[in-house]
């Protein structure tokens, strides 16, 4: 049966009989509907919002910042025991870096201003919420490490903040070094948000940076020593432990600087602000600006 025979399928498809008309009709109506639902579903699945993770020691002002961003007003906060996800819009004068050339009326512009803030509890026993999000940071666009700049002036506050920040940076480094692709994962930027600048005893941002770098150097040295001692005890003092990935930064020697994190694709910026205390002592504009740059 050739294609030009009277009873071939091609002849039937082009002849005006009822079956052909019905099938053509169904395809003409059904195809756009199917195509639409397929495209709509894939678009909706990829529309998960960029997330910024809020971490830091207890009482540093994470929840206060999250509520300020959500409601643009200050509210009384209590020590958190649960993580909290907040959907927010980037406040007005700040523009997401991805939308610099869009006009404010554009729906895509409005959409690009939306993001999620994931507030985690800072208490030592409740940090597993933060570490769980850090170990699988797929949707995380940036990490905001909030510190109380006044507490950093004292030894215990400084050491707590430094060891927590050390752990956060180390988990970012592990994620980078254990990546299987040759290019490495996209780096997650870190903002060290020095809060409570309204307080008289608060350290200025550059001093916050300096003190934290110094304290992280000490944390790193003492951890390295503990590891070496443990390794020596295990192997009877014979050979060195090869724990290269456990050091933070370049080989874990010498002075630690945040700029060493560039090697693992992580930029660390320190910006001072205060959530409470009114406009005259400054506000959190610098943090929102940073969010905008990474949005
Ligand atoms: N003076 C001053 N106090 C602040 C500022 N920001 C927050 N606080 C106060 O710091 C306290 C702790 O703030 P929270 O936001 O609850 O702290 P947190 O980081 O969420 O703490 P955890 O939930 O325990 O991890 C609250 O009493 C706030 O009022 C600030 O900029 N200046
Ligand atoms: Mg809280």
Short mmCIF file of C-alpha atoms and ligand atoms in Angstrom, two decimals:
data_model
loop_
_atom_site.label_atom_id
_atom_site.label_comp_id
_atom_site.label_asym_id
_atom_site.label_seq_id
_atom_site.Cartn_x
_atom_site.Cartn_y
_atom_site.Cartn_z
CA UNK A 1 0.00 0.00 0.00
CA UNK A 2 1.70 3.15 -1.18
CA UNK A 3 1.05 6.60 0.32
CA UNK A 4 -0.90 7.71 -2.75
CA UNK A 5 -3.37 4.76 -2.61
CA UNK A 6 -6.98 5.59 -1.93
CA UNK A 7 -7.07 3.81 1.45
CA UNK A 8 -3.64 4.95 2.79
CA UNK A 9 -3.45 6.90 6.08
CA UNK A 10 -2.19 10.03 4.34
CA UNK A 11 -5.18 10.13 2.05
CA UNK A 12 -7.46 9.62 5.04
CA UNK A 13 -5.74 12.40 7.00
CA UNK A 14 -6.34 14.86 4.17
CA UNK A 15 -9.87 13.81 3.23
CA UNK A 16 -12.98 15.42 4.72
CA UNK A 17 -14.31 12.50 6.74
CA UNK A 18 -15.68 12.76 10.29
CA UNK A 19 -12.90 10.95 12.18
CA UNK A 20 -10.25 13.19 10.67
CA UNK A 21 -12.20 16.29 11.56
CA UNK A 22 -12.72 15.17 15.17
CA UNK A 23 -9.05 14.24 15.69
CA UNK A 24 -7.87 17.53 14.17
CA UNK A 25 -10.30 19.40 16.38
CA UNK A 26 -9.07 17.67 19.56
CA UNK A 27 -5.41 18.32 18.75
CA UNK A 28 -6.06 21.95 17.89
CA UNK A 29 -7.83 22.57 21.18
CA UNK A 30 -5.84 20.26 23.47
CA UNK A 31 -2.28 21.10 22.48
CA UNK A 32 -2.25 24.73 23.70
CA UNK A 33 -3.83 23.66 27.00
CA UNK A 34 -1.24 20.93 27.56
CA UNK A 35 1.61 23.21 26.55
CA UNK A 36 0.43 25.93 28.90
CA UNK A 37 0.08 23.65 31.89
CA UNK A 38 3.53 22.17 31.23
CA UNK A 39 5.25 25.54 30.92
CA UNK A 40 3.38 26.95 33.90
CA UNK A 41 4.39 24.07 36.13
CA UNK A 42 8.12 24.31 35.30
CA UNK A 43 8.05 28.08 35.82
CA UNK A 44 6.33 27.72 39.18
CA UNK A 45 8.81 25.09 40.34
CA UNK A 46 11.80 27.32 39.62
CA UNK A 47 10.25 30.35 41.30
CA UNK A 48 11.53 29.56 44.79
CA UNK A 49 12.70 32.79 46.35
CA UNK A 50 16.35 33.58 47.14
CA UNK A 51 17.03 32.93 50.82
CA UNK A 52 19.32 34.78 53.19
CA UNK A 53 20.33 32.89 56.29
CA UNK A 54 20.51 34.80 59.57
CA UNK A 55 23.01 33.32 62.01
CA UNK A 56 24.99 34.61 64.96
CA UNK A 57 25.26 34.35 68.74
CA UNK A 58 22.19 34.64 70.92
CA UNK A 59 20.96 38.15 71.65
CA UNK A 60 22.72 39.76 68.70
CA UNK A 61 19.51 41.02 67.10
CA UNK A 62 18.69 38.50 64.35
CA UNK A 63 14.99 38.31 65.14
CA UNK A 64 14.85 42.07 65.64
CA UNK A 65 16.31 42.58 62.14
CA UNK A 66 13.98 40.00 60.59
CA UNK A 67 10.89 41.64 62.08
CA UNK A 68 12.11 45.09 61.06
CA UNK A 69 12.56 43.90 57.48
CA UNK A 70 9.15 42.26 57.40
CA UNK A 71 7.07 45.02 59.00
CA UNK A 72 9.33 48.08 58.67
CA UNK A 73 8.66 48.71 62.35
CA UNK A 74 10.40 47.60 65.52
CA UNK A 75 8.88 44.92 67.73
CA UNK A 76 9.79 43.38 71.06
CA UNK A 77 11.66 40.08 70.57
CA UNK A 78 12.48 37.12 72.78
CA UNK A 79 15.16 34.47 72.61
CA UNK A 80 14.26 32.23 69.68
CA UNK A 81 13.86 28.50 70.12
CA UNK A 82 12.62 27.75 66.60
CA UNK A 83 13.83 28.79 63.17
CA UNK A 84 11.55 31.27 61.45
CA UNK A 85 11.16 32.02 57.76
CA UNK A 86 10.06 35.50 56.81
CA UNK A 87 9.10 36.70 53.34
CA UNK A 88 10.13 40.26 52.75
CA UNK A 89 10.42 42.95 50.08
CA UNK A 90 13.65 44.86 49.69
CA UNK A 91 12.81 48.33 51.08
CA UNK A 92 12.39 51.07 48.56
CA UNK A 93 15.55 53.03 47.73
CA UNK A 94 17.51 49.79 47.40
CA UNK A 95 17.53 48.06 44.03
CA UNK A 96 18.34 44.38 43.46
CA UNK A 97 21.55 44.06 41.44
CA UNK A 98 19.73 41.83 38.95
CA UNK A 99 17.20 44.58 38.20
CA UNK A 100 19.35 47.65 37.75
CA UNK A 101 18.07 48.29 34.25
CA UNK A 102 14.41 47.52 34.94
CA UNK A 103 11.87 50.26 35.50
CA UNK A 104 9.88 50.25 38.76
CA UNK A 105 6.55 49.45 37.04
CA UNK A 106 7.86 46.21 35.54
CA UNK A 107 6.32 43.10 37.19
CA UNK A 108 9.70 41.35 36.93
CA UNK A 109 11.20 44.19 38.96
CA UNK A 110 8.63 43.77 41.72
CA UNK A 111 9.19 40.03 41.75
CA UNK A 112 12.98 40.40 41.98
CA UNK A 113 12.65 42.45 45.17
CA UNK A 114 11.15 39.54 47.08
CA UNK A 115 13.35 37.31 49.22
CA UNK A 116 13.22 35.08 52.28
CA UNK A 117 15.01 35.62 55.56
CA UNK A 118 15.64 32.46 57.54
CA UNK A 119 16.09 33.38 61.19
CA UNK A 120 17.82 30.73 63.31
CA UNK A 121 18.21 30.51 67.10
CA UNK A 122 21.66 31.56 68.29
CA UNK A 123 21.76 29.64 71.54
CA UNK A 124 24.61 27.11 71.66
CA UNK A 125 22.27 24.15 72.04
CA UNK A 126 19.98 25.21 69.22
CA UNK A 127 22.53 25.81 66.49
CA UNK A 128 21.74 22.56 64.73
CA UNK A 129 19.00 24.45 62.84
CA UNK A 130 21.64 26.75 61.36
CA UNK A 131 24.13 23.94 60.68
CA UNK A 132 21.42 21.90 58.96
CA UNK A 133 20.68 24.77 56.54
CA UNK A 134 24.39 25.33 56.05
CA UNK A 135 25.14 21.73 55.16
CA UNK A 136 22.71 21.92 52.23
CA UNK A 137 22.83 25.54 51.09
CA UNK A 138 21.21 25.13 47.67
CA UNK A 139 18.74 28.00 47.78
CA UNK A 140 20.88 30.16 50.05
CA UNK A 141 22.01 33.36 48.35
CA UNK A 142 23.94 34.80 51.27
CA UNK A 143 24.68 34.45 54.95
CA UNK A 144 24.14 37.31 57.38
CA UNK A 145 26.16 36.77 60.53
CA UNK A 146 24.78 39.18 63.12
CA UNK A 147 27.03 40.12 66.03
CA UNK A 148 26.50 42.42 68.99
CA UNK A 149 29.29 44.97 68.49
CA UNK A 150 29.13 45.94 72.16
CA UNK A 151 29.53 42.33 73.34
CA UNK A 152 32.63 42.00 71.11
CA UNK A 153 34.41 44.51 73.34
CA UNK A 154 34.57 41.83 76.03
CA UNK A 155 36.54 38.60 75.87
CA UNK A 156 33.69 36.04 76.30
CA UNK A 157 31.44 37.71 73.71
CA UNK A 158 34.29 37.95 71.24
CA UNK A 159 35.30 34.33 71.67
CA UNK A 160 31.76 33.04 71.27
CA UNK A 161 31.16 35.05 68.11
CA UNK A 162 34.55 34.11 66.67
CA UNK A 163 34.16 30.37 67.21
CA UNK A 164 30.66 30.41 65.71
CA UNK A 165 31.85 32.44 62.70
CA UNK A 166 34.84 30.10 62.35
CA UNK A 167 32.46 27.13 62.14
CA UNK A 168 30.25 28.85 59.58
CA UNK A 169 33.22 29.72 57.37
CA UNK A 170 34.68 26.25 57.78
CA UNK A 171 31.46 24.62 56.62
CA UNK A 172 31.48 26.91 53.56
CA UNK A 173 35.07 25.88 52.88
CA UNK A 174 34.21 22.17 53.23
CA UNK A 175 31.36 22.62 50.78
CA UNK A 176 33.82 24.16 48.33
CA UNK A 177 36.64 21.62 48.73
CA UNK A 178 34.35 18.59 48.63
CA UNK A 179 32.57 19.73 45.46
CA UNK A 180 32.89 17.25 42.62
CA UNK A 181 32.55 19.60 39.64
CA UNK A 182 35.79 21.16 38.43
CA UNK A 183 34.39 24.69 38.55
CA UNK A 184 33.32 24.46 42.16
CA UNK A 185 29.99 25.62 43.56
CA UNK A 186 28.98 29.25 43.35
CA UNK A 187 30.36 31.09 46.36
CA UNK A 188 28.04 32.22 49.12
CA UNK A 189 28.88 35.74 50.32
CA UNK A 190 28.92 36.47 54.04
CA UNK A 191 27.89 39.73 55.68
CA UNK A 192 29.20 40.28 59.19
CA UNK A 193 26.43 42.54 60.44
CA UNK A 194 27.81 44.49 63.38
CA UNK A 195 24.67 45.39 65.28
CA UNK A 196 23.87 47.73 68.19
CA UNK A 197 26.01 50.59 66.95
CA UNK A 198 23.77 52.89 68.98
CA UNK A 199 25.39 51.64 72.19
CA UNK A 200 28.23 53.68 73.61
CA UNK A 201 30.46 50.62 74.10
CA UNK A 202 29.98 49.23 70.57
CA UNK A 203 33.14 48.72 68.53
CA UNK A 204 33.21 50.46 65.13
CA UNK A 205 32.97 48.22 62.07
CA UNK A 206 36.68 48.21 61.20
CA UNK A 207 37.55 47.22 64.76
CA UNK A 208 34.88 44.50 64.69
CA UNK A 209 36.61 43.11 61.60
CA UNK A 210 40.06 43.31 63.17
CA UNK A 211 39.02 41.74 66.49
CA UNK A 212 37.13 38.91 64.80
CA UNK A 213 40.06 38.10 62.51
CA UNK A 214 42.37 38.03 65.50
CA UNK A 215 40.05 35.82 67.54
CA UNK A 216 39.46 33.45 64.62
CA UNK A 217 43.23 33.07 64.28
CA UNK A 218 43.30 31.93 67.90
CA UNK A 219 40.35 29.59 67.43
CA UNK A 220 42.08 28.06 64.44
CA UNK A 221 45.38 27.60 66.26
CA UNK A 222 43.77 25.97 69.27
CA UNK A 223 41.61 23.66 67.14
CA UNK A 224 44.65 22.66 65.08
CA UNK A 225 46.58 21.91 68.23
CA UNK A 226 43.70 19.85 69.66
CA UNK A 227 43.51 17.86 66.43
CA UNK A 228 47.25 17.26 66.38
CA UNK A 229 47.25 16.13 69.99
CA UNK A 230 44.32 13.80 69.39
CA UNK A 231 46.02 12.41 66.30
CA UNK A 232 49.27 11.91 68.18
CA UNK A 233 47.46 10.13 71.00
CA UNK A 234 45.71 7.84 68.53
CA UNK A 235 48.76 6.91 66.50
CA UNK A 236 51.08 6.73 69.52
CA UNK A 237 52.91 9.90 68.55
CA UNK A 238 54.11 8.37 65.28
CA UNK A 239 52.90 10.27 62.24
CA UNK A 240 51.06 13.50 61.54
CA UNK A 241 47.32 13.58 61.03
CA UNK A 242 46.37 14.55 57.54
CA UNK A 243 43.35 16.73 58.20
CA UNK A 244 44.00 19.33 55.56
CA UNK A 245 40.37 20.11 55.02
CA UNK A 246 39.86 20.92 58.66
CA UNK A 247 41.97 24.10 58.52
CA UNK A 248 40.26 27.32 57.76
CA UNK A 249 42.02 29.44 55.13
CA UNK A 250 45.50 29.10 53.68
CA UNK A 251 46.97 26.04 55.32
CA UNK A 252 45.77 27.14 58.73
CA UNK A 253 49.01 28.96 59.50
CA UNK A 254 49.74 32.54 60.42
CA UNK A 255 47.27 35.36 60.72
CA UNK A 256 43.72 34.78 59.52
CA UNK A 257 42.09 37.43 57.35
CA UNK A 258 38.62 37.49 55.86
CA UNK A 259 40.18 38.16 52.45
CA UNK A 260 41.58 34.61 52.50
CA UNK A 261 38.00 33.44 52.01
CA UNK A 262 38.12 34.79 48.44
CA UNK A 263 39.92 31.59 47.53
CA UNK A 264 36.80 29.58 48.22
CA UNK A 265 34.62 32.12 46.40
CA UNK A 266 33.28 33.72 49.56
CA UNK A 267 33.51 37.46 50.07
CA UNK A 268 33.18 38.65 53.65
CA UNK A 269 32.07 42.22 54.32
CA UNK A 270 31.65 43.88 57.69
CA UNK A 271 28.95 46.53 57.91
CA UNK A 272 27.88 48.31 61.07
CA UNK A 273 24.27 49.24 61.83
CA UNK A 274 21.68 49.27 64.54
CA UNK A 275 18.22 47.79 64.41
CA UNK A 276 16.96 49.78 67.40
CA UNK A 277 17.78 53.32 68.41
CA UNK A 278 16.21 55.39 65.66
CA UNK A 279 17.52 57.09 62.57
CA UNK A 280 19.84 59.60 64.20
CA UNK A 281 22.37 56.91 65.17
CA UNK A 282 22.19 55.19 61.80
CA UNK A 283 20.00 52.36 60.60
CA UNK A 284 20.22 49.06 58.79
CA UNK A 285 20.43 50.60 55.29
CA UNK A 286 23.91 49.16 54.83
CA UNK A 287 22.60 45.63 55.34
CA UNK A 288 19.70 46.10 52.95
CA UNK A 289 22.11 47.50 50.41
CA UNK A 290 24.22 44.36 50.76
CA UNK A 291 21.12 42.19 50.31
CA UNK A 292 20.28 44.20 47.19
CA UNK A 293 23.77 43.67 45.78
CA UNK A 294 23.35 39.93 46.17
CA UNK A 295 19.73 39.67 45.06
N1 LIG B 1 20.55 48.78 71.80
C1 LIG B 1 20.19 47.94 70.85
N2 LIG B 1 19.56 46.80 71.18
C2 LIG B 1 19.20 45.95 70.19
C3 LIG B 1 19.47 46.25 68.84
N3 LIG B 1 19.00 45.24 68.09
C4 LIG B 1 18.46 44.34 68.93
N4 LIG B 1 18.56 44.76 70.21
C5 LIG B 1 18.06 44.07 71.39
O1 LIG B 1 18.78 42.87 71.57
C6 LIG B 1 17.96 41.89 72.16
C7 LIG B 1 18.07 40.58 71.42
O2 LIG B 1 17.54 40.70 70.12
P1 LIG B 1 16.96 39.45 69.34
O3 LIG B 1 16.66 39.91 67.96
O4 LIG B 1 15.87 38.79 70.07
O5 LIG B 1 18.23 38.51 69.33
P2 LIG B 1 18.44 37.16 68.51
O6 LIG B 1 19.70 37.34 67.74
O7 LIG B 1 17.23 36.80 67.74
O8 LIG B 1 18.73 36.13 69.67
P3 LIG B 1 18.36 34.57 69.72
O9 LIG B 1 16.99 34.43 69.22
O10 LIG B 1 18.53 34.19 71.14
O11 LIG B 1 19.37 33.88 68.86
C8 LIG B 1 16.54 42.43 72.18
O12 LIG B 1 16.21 42.82 73.49
C9 LIG B 1 16.62 43.65 71.27
O13 LIG B 1 15.76 44.65 71.72
C10 LIG B 1 20.15 47.48 68.52
O14 LIG B 1 20.43 47.81 67.37
N5 LIG B 1 20.50 48.27 69.56
MG1 LIG B 2 15.94 35.28 67.75
#
